[in-house]
Short mmCIF file of C-alpha atoms in Angstrom, two decimals:
data_model
loop_
_atom_site.label_atom_id
_atom_site.label_comp_id
_atom_site.label_asym_id
_atom_site.label_seq_id
_atom_site.Cartn_x
_atom_site.Cartn_y
_atom_site.Cartn_z
CA MET F 1 -158.35 75.06 45.54
CA SER F 2 -158.39 77.54 42.69
CA ALA F 3 -162.00 78.27 42.02
CA LEU F 4 -161.19 78.08 37.74
CA THR F 5 -160.95 74.50 36.66
CA PRO F 6 -157.59 73.01 34.86
CA GLU F 7 -158.52 74.02 31.52
CA ALA F 8 -159.11 77.78 32.02
CA LEU F 9 -155.38 77.47 34.39
CA LEU F 10 -154.13 75.80 31.51
CA ALA F 11 -155.51 78.70 29.34
CA ASP F 12 -154.39 81.32 31.75
CA TYR F 13 -150.88 78.92 31.84
CA LEU F 14 -151.02 79.21 27.51
CA ALA F 15 -150.97 83.26 27.61
CA LEU F 16 -148.93 84.11 30.24
CA ALA F 17 -146.32 81.76 28.17
CA ASP F 18 -146.20 84.56 25.37
CA ASP F 19 -145.04 87.00 27.04
CA SER F 20 -142.55 84.57 29.44
CA CYS F 21 -143.98 85.01 32.92
CA VAL F 22 -144.06 81.21 33.00
CA ALA F 23 -140.89 80.89 32.23
CA VAL F 24 -139.59 83.21 34.45
CA LEU F 25 -141.52 83.10 37.37
CA PRO F 26 -140.08 79.80 39.04
CA HIS F 27 -136.46 80.95 39.00
CA VAL F 28 -138.07 84.84 40.16
CA LEU F 29 -138.78 82.82 43.53
CA ARG F 30 -135.49 80.37 44.41
CA ILE F 31 -134.12 83.76 43.82
CA THR F 32 -136.46 85.34 46.03
CA ALA F 33 -135.96 82.59 48.88
CA GLU F 34 -132.21 82.50 47.91
CA LEU F 35 -132.15 86.60 49.10
CA ASP F 36 -134.22 85.23 52.13
CA ILE F 37 -136.63 88.64 51.01
CA ALA F 38 -139.89 87.37 52.92
CA ASP F 39 -138.09 86.19 55.95
CA VAL F 40 -136.41 89.97 56.19
CA LEU F 41 -139.69 91.47 55.26
CA ALA F 42 -141.51 88.72 57.96
CA ALA F 43 -142.58 92.33 60.29
CA ASP F 44 -142.17 95.04 58.04
CA THR F 45 -142.91 96.93 55.46
CA MET F 46 -139.99 98.37 54.10
CA THR F 47 -137.92 100.32 51.84
CA VAL F 48 -136.38 99.11 48.55
CA GLU F 49 -133.24 100.89 49.78
CA ASP F 50 -133.38 99.02 53.13
CA ILE F 51 -134.79 95.50 52.14
CA ALA F 52 -130.66 95.70 49.00
CA THR F 53 -128.86 96.27 52.54
CA ALA F 54 -130.10 93.59 54.41
CA THR F 55 -129.92 91.23 51.15
CA ASP F 56 -126.03 92.66 49.90
CA ALA F 57 -128.47 93.26 46.68
CA ASP F 58 -127.86 96.09 43.94
CA THR F 59 -130.50 98.87 44.63
CA GLU F 60 -132.24 99.02 41.54
CA ALA F 61 -131.75 95.25 40.02
CA LEU F 62 -133.44 94.49 43.59
CA TYR F 63 -137.13 96.61 42.70
CA ARG F 64 -137.26 95.31 39.10
CA LEU F 65 -137.39 91.73 40.90
CA LEU F 66 -139.93 93.23 43.50
CA ARG F 67 -142.38 95.07 41.15
CA ALA F 68 -142.75 91.61 39.57
CA LEU F 69 -143.48 90.30 42.52
CA VAL F 70 -145.84 92.72 43.02
CA SER F 71 -147.94 92.18 39.59
CA VAL F 72 -148.37 88.08 40.71
CA GLY F 73 -149.24 89.08 44.62
CA VAL F 74 -146.28 87.27 46.32
CA LEU F 75 -145.68 91.96 47.51
CA LEU F 76 -148.16 95.47 47.96
CA GLU F 77 -146.27 98.30 46.96
CA ASP F 78 -146.69 101.98 48.09
CA PRO F 79 -145.79 104.66 46.79
CA THR F 80 -142.55 105.25 48.79
CA ARG F 81 -141.26 102.10 46.89
CA SER F 82 -142.13 100.54 49.87
CA PHE F 83 -143.00 96.34 49.85
CA ARG F 84 -144.43 94.10 52.47
CA LEU F 85 -145.48 90.45 52.11
CA THR F 86 -148.62 90.00 51.05
CA GLU F 87 -150.56 85.90 52.36
CA THR F 88 -149.07 84.41 49.41
CA GLY F 89 -145.62 86.08 50.18
CA HIS F 90 -145.64 84.96 53.72
CA ARG F 91 -145.17 81.27 52.14
CA LEU F 92 -142.03 81.71 51.20
CA ARG F 93 -140.73 82.69 54.97
CA ALA F 94 -138.96 79.45 56.32
CA ASP F 95 -140.58 79.44 59.23
CA ALA F 96 -144.36 79.81 57.87
CA PRO F 97 -146.37 76.24 58.79
CA ASP F 98 -147.52 76.15 55.45
CA SER F 99 -143.74 77.12 53.79
CA VAL F 100 -142.46 76.01 50.22
CA ARG F 101 -139.15 77.96 50.19
CA GLU F 102 -137.67 74.52 50.57
CA SER F 103 -139.80 73.96 47.18
CA VAL F 104 -138.70 76.65 44.71
CA LEU F 105 -134.78 76.44 46.27
CA ASN F 106 -134.60 72.86 44.56
CA ALA F 107 -131.90 73.90 41.58
CA ASP F 108 -131.40 70.34 40.88
CA SER F 109 -134.51 69.25 39.70
CA GLN F 110 -135.05 72.26 37.77
CA ARG F 111 -131.39 71.11 35.96
CA ALA F 112 -132.49 67.26 35.02
CA TRP F 113 -136.28 69.21 34.22
CA LEU F 114 -134.43 70.30 31.33
CA HIS F 115 -133.48 67.18 29.93
CA GLY F 116 -136.54 65.63 31.10
CA ILE F 117 -138.11 64.85 27.05
CA GLU F 118 -135.20 62.53 27.45
CA THR F 119 -137.42 60.38 30.26
CA ILE F 120 -140.28 60.37 27.82
CA ARG F 121 -138.31 58.73 24.72
CA SER F 122 -136.25 56.76 27.01
CA GLY F 123 -137.75 55.08 29.68
CA ARG F 124 -135.30 56.10 32.27
CA SER F 125 -134.51 58.55 34.37
CA VAL F 126 -132.04 61.48 33.57
CA PHE F 127 -130.70 62.73 37.26
CA ASP F 128 -127.71 60.51 36.98
CA SER F 129 -126.86 61.78 32.85
CA VAL F 130 -127.30 65.31 34.30
CA HIS F 131 -125.81 65.20 38.18
CA GLY F 132 -123.04 62.22 37.49
CA GLY F 133 -125.29 60.23 39.65
CA ASP F 134 -128.80 59.28 40.98
CA PHE F 135 -130.88 60.70 42.78
CA PHE F 136 -130.22 58.94 45.70
CA GLY F 137 -126.28 58.37 45.25
CA HIS F 138 -125.93 62.43 44.27
CA LYS F 139 -126.97 63.10 47.68
CA ASN F 140 -124.80 60.28 49.98
CA SER F 141 -121.70 62.36 47.63
CA ASP F 142 -123.06 66.02 48.04
CA GLY F 143 -123.55 66.97 52.30
CA ASP F 144 -125.16 70.20 50.60
CA ALA F 145 -127.68 68.79 48.88
CA ASP F 146 -128.28 65.99 51.70
CA ARG F 147 -128.94 69.05 53.60
CA ALA F 148 -130.95 70.82 51.42
CA PHE F 149 -133.16 67.27 50.65
CA LEU F 150 -133.55 66.44 54.21
CA ARG F 151 -135.36 70.90 54.85
CA ARG F 152 -137.91 70.26 51.22
CA MET F 153 -138.75 66.68 52.89
CA ARG F 154 -139.71 68.61 56.21
CA GLU F 155 -141.40 71.20 54.86
CA ARG F 156 -142.95 69.00 52.24
CA THR F 157 -144.18 66.01 54.91
CA GLY F 158 -145.55 69.14 57.51
CA ARG F 159 -147.48 71.04 54.74
CA LEU F 160 -148.62 68.14 52.64
CA TYR F 161 -149.51 65.37 55.21
CA GLY F 162 -148.79 67.00 58.27
CA GLN F 163 -152.16 65.03 60.43
CA PHE F 164 -151.18 61.75 59.29
CA SER F 165 -149.45 61.77 62.73
CA ALA F 166 -153.62 61.88 64.27
CA THR F 167 -154.53 59.20 61.83
CA PRO F 168 -153.79 55.56 62.90
CA ASP F 169 -154.47 54.33 66.29
CA TRP F 170 -151.25 54.62 67.50
CA ARG F 171 -152.73 52.21 70.86
CA GLN F 172 -152.08 48.88 68.64
CA SER F 173 -148.41 49.59 68.41
CA ASP F 174 -145.61 49.54 71.08
CA VAL F 175 -142.18 49.98 69.03
CA VAL F 176 -142.67 52.21 65.52
CA MET F 177 -140.16 52.42 62.91
CA ASP F 178 -140.26 54.86 60.64
CA ILE F 179 -138.22 53.95 57.31
CA GLY F 180 -136.28 56.14 55.19
CA GLY F 181 -137.89 59.14 57.77
CA GLY F 182 -135.33 61.65 57.02
CA ASP F 183 -134.81 63.90 59.91
CA GLY F 184 -136.99 62.67 62.33
CA PHE F 185 -140.11 64.90 61.80
CA MET F 186 -143.09 62.57 61.51
CA LEU F 187 -142.13 60.11 64.02
CA GLU F 188 -141.39 62.66 66.92
CA ARG F 189 -144.79 64.29 66.53
CA ILE F 190 -146.03 60.19 66.65
CA LEU F 191 -143.73 60.08 69.73
CA ARG F 192 -145.25 63.49 71.24
CA GLU F 193 -148.96 62.47 70.59
CA ALA F 194 -148.79 58.77 71.69
CA ASP F 195 -146.22 58.76 75.21
CA HIS F 196 -146.39 54.86 75.49
CA VAL F 197 -144.70 54.26 72.12
CA LYS F 198 -141.03 53.83 71.22
CA GLY F 199 -139.37 54.96 68.44
CA ILE F 200 -136.64 53.63 65.71
CA LEU F 201 -135.65 56.17 62.77
CA PHE F 202 -133.90 54.56 60.26
CA ASP F 203 -132.13 55.82 56.56
CA ARG F 204 -129.43 56.53 54.73
CA PRO F 205 -125.82 56.56 57.03
CA SER F 206 -125.41 59.74 55.48
CA VAL F 207 -128.79 60.87 56.47
CA ILE F 208 -128.71 59.28 60.45
CA ASP F 209 -125.31 61.02 60.32
CA MET F 210 -126.84 64.62 59.95
CA VAL F 211 -129.72 64.16 62.27
CA GLY F 212 -128.27 62.52 64.59
CA LYS F 213 -127.26 65.23 67.21
CA ALA F 214 -130.71 67.34 66.39
CA GLU F 215 -132.20 68.72 69.02
CA HIS F 216 -135.25 67.40 68.31
CA ILE F 217 -134.28 64.10 67.90
CA ARG F 218 -131.86 64.04 71.11
CA SER F 219 -134.79 65.19 73.44
CA LEU F 220 -137.10 62.10 72.81
CA GLY F 221 -134.22 60.39 75.20
CA GLU F 222 -134.35 56.67 74.82
CA ARG F 223 -137.40 56.31 73.12
CA CYS F 224 -136.03 57.04 70.03
CA ARG F 225 -133.18 54.67 69.00
CA LEU F 226 -131.15 55.68 65.39
CA GLU F 227 -130.63 52.77 62.62
CA LYS F 228 -128.49 53.12 59.57
CA GLY F 229 -128.31 50.90 57.10
CA ASP F 230 -130.15 49.65 53.69
CA PHE F 231 -133.41 48.93 52.89
CA PHE F 232 -132.43 47.03 49.65
CA GLU F 233 -130.77 44.59 51.79
CA ALA F 234 -132.35 44.22 55.53
CA LEU F 235 -134.40 46.45 57.86
CA PRO F 236 -133.61 46.05 61.75
CA SER F 237 -135.77 44.24 63.76
CA GLY F 238 -137.91 45.18 66.91
CA ALA F 239 -140.61 46.80 65.66
CA ASP F 240 -144.84 46.20 65.46
CA THR F 241 -145.51 48.67 63.02
CA HIS F 242 -143.60 49.81 59.98
CA MET F 243 -144.21 53.57 58.33
CA LEU F 244 -142.91 54.28 54.92
CA CYS F 245 -144.24 57.59 53.86
CA SER F 246 -143.79 59.21 50.76
CA VAL F 247 -140.89 57.02 50.34
CA LEU F 248 -142.16 54.04 47.85
CA HIS F 249 -143.42 56.10 45.12
CA ASP F 250 -139.37 56.88 44.23
CA TRP F 251 -138.63 53.15 43.74
CA THR F 252 -139.64 50.96 40.30
CA ASP F 253 -142.39 47.81 41.09
CA SER F 254 -139.54 45.45 41.78
CA GLN F 255 -137.29 47.65 43.99
CA VAL F 256 -140.58 48.24 45.99
CA ILE F 257 -141.03 44.39 46.04
CA THR F 258 -137.63 43.98 47.62
CA ILE F 259 -138.24 46.95 50.54
CA LEU F 260 -141.46 45.59 51.53
CA ARG F 261 -140.62 41.44 51.44
CA ASN F 262 -137.47 43.39 53.52
CA SER F 263 -140.05 45.17 55.59
CA ARG F 264 -141.81 41.53 56.54
CA LYS F 265 -138.87 40.04 57.46
CA ALA F 266 -138.02 42.41 59.93
CA LEU F 267 -141.60 43.05 60.96
CA ARG F 268 -142.53 41.45 64.88
CA ASP F 269 -145.20 38.68 64.20
CA GLY F 270 -148.99 40.29 64.02
CA GLY F 271 -147.36 43.75 63.26
CA ARG F 272 -148.75 46.28 61.27
CA LEU F 273 -147.30 48.66 57.82
CA LEU F 274 -148.84 52.16 57.35
CA ILE F 275 -147.87 53.24 53.96
CA VAL F 276 -148.48 57.13 53.34
CA GLU F 277 -148.77 57.82 49.78
CA MET F 278 -151.07 59.75 47.12
CA LEU F 279 -153.11 57.39 45.51
CA VAL F 280 -153.77 57.76 41.93
CA PRO F 281 -157.49 58.12 40.91
CA GLU F 282 -158.82 55.74 38.45
CA ASN F 283 -160.86 58.34 36.53
CA HIS F 284 -159.58 60.71 35.07
CA GLU F 285 -160.07 64.15 36.71
CA TRP F 286 -157.50 66.62 37.88
CA HIS F 287 -155.20 65.22 40.86
CA PRO F 288 -151.67 66.22 41.98
CA SER F 289 -150.62 62.17 42.18
CA ARG F 290 -150.82 62.65 38.09
CA TRP F 291 -147.90 65.19 38.39
CA SER F 292 -146.26 64.02 40.93
CA ASP F 293 -145.67 60.88 38.85
CA ILE F 294 -143.67 62.36 36.47
CA GLY F 295 -142.27 64.27 38.25
CA MET F 296 -140.87 60.65 39.85
CA MET F 297 -139.95 59.63 36.66
CA VAL F 298 -138.06 62.00 35.47
CA LEU F 299 -135.82 62.46 38.80
CA THR F 300 -135.64 59.00 40.09
CA GLY F 301 -137.44 56.12 37.95
CA GLY F 302 -140.17 56.44 40.51
CA ARG F 303 -143.89 56.49 40.19
CA GLU F 304 -147.35 57.11 42.16
CA ARG F 305 -149.54 54.13 41.78
CA THR F 306 -152.96 53.41 42.32
CA ALA F 307 -154.53 51.87 45.09
CA LYS F 308 -155.07 48.42 42.91
CA GLU F 309 -151.45 48.80 42.59
CA PHE F 310 -150.52 48.74 45.60
CA THR F 311 -152.56 46.12 46.91
CA THR F 312 -151.03 43.33 43.80
CA LEU F 313 -147.07 45.09 45.45
CA LEU F 314 -148.40 44.37 48.93
CA ASP F 315 -149.63 40.75 47.87
CA GLU F 316 -146.93 39.67 46.27
CA SER F 317 -144.60 41.12 49.32
CA GLY F 318 -146.48 38.89 52.03
CA PHE F 319 -148.52 41.34 53.10
CA THR F 320 -152.77 42.00 52.77
CA LEU F 321 -154.10 45.48 52.46
CA SER F 322 -156.28 46.22 55.34
CA ASP F 323 -157.65 49.55 55.19
CA VAL F 324 -157.28 53.21 53.45
CA THR F 325 -157.61 56.14 55.04
CA PRO F 326 -158.00 59.67 53.53
CA ILE F 327 -155.65 61.62 55.44
CA PRO F 328 -157.82 65.02 56.41
CA ASN F 329 -157.08 68.31 54.14
CA SER F 330 -154.81 66.21 52.66
CA TYR F 331 -154.02 64.11 49.14
CA PHE F 332 -152.48 61.49 51.08
CA SER F 333 -153.82 58.07 52.22
CA VAL F 334 -152.61 55.93 54.73
CA LEU F 335 -152.72 52.36 53.20
CA GLU F 336 -152.62 49.49 56.35
CA ALA F 337 -151.61 46.50 55.81
CA LYS F 338 -151.02 43.53 57.87
#
């Protein structure tokens, strides 16, 4: 967390906007990630010529990009026009524990944001008008976009709420179903930590088809069952614990109620539902949930919610909120409902 107040950060932002840095920076970071510059420099100091050869880039054009990255603390340069990563720069590596590489590569969302004003005027997501299909429909029809989305969600899960796997008491669970669980990153962690638990990974058919042959899933053997479907239609039975990790914020209130009611129908009697989301505070202090809320509105039509709003949705769906536990070192919380 920066020591600067939000007001001071905004003042700096507006000052930088005057010389184009903040307009250009997202694109520079995306190009840097596309060229794999941080991965090329992972362990070495290299000359601009060697970096250009490794990334198939024009030497002088690349140098101008690299010196701009030096000015914002991504790289360090020595007098021989050689460069190395800073601590911040390492976060652009694909294998960094706190990597943001997949997030800065997210060109689909960047294109949609150019039309964000349409959402404020209409109250509806603009993703469809930009990409010819809603957010998840676009993923279903474009394999490259779907794979990129799965990589981004895996990176985001580990970085933003990776300690969730150690937060609930898994002794209460026999079979855990991860609803909308992507490539199974979180479910795998849970099954590794709680060796008595079996898992069900449920997601869209295109997702399950992609991850079914992944080594981290195959290594779990019969402990992990894969199920494909549509959670607006029905969910498979057999689990005593359902997980919805950063899923419900993608959807409107009426859609969330449909998902929760289908969870209630499929859940074993006496079972529990674990929801992992950021909670919008009741006060007016800065919190990332307020900004994620705008992102959900523009990209998916969903929203971030307060604890009270979740309580209302759960009540309408046949659940009772029993506990809210902040995840350590995270802005996310676990809402447990029975």
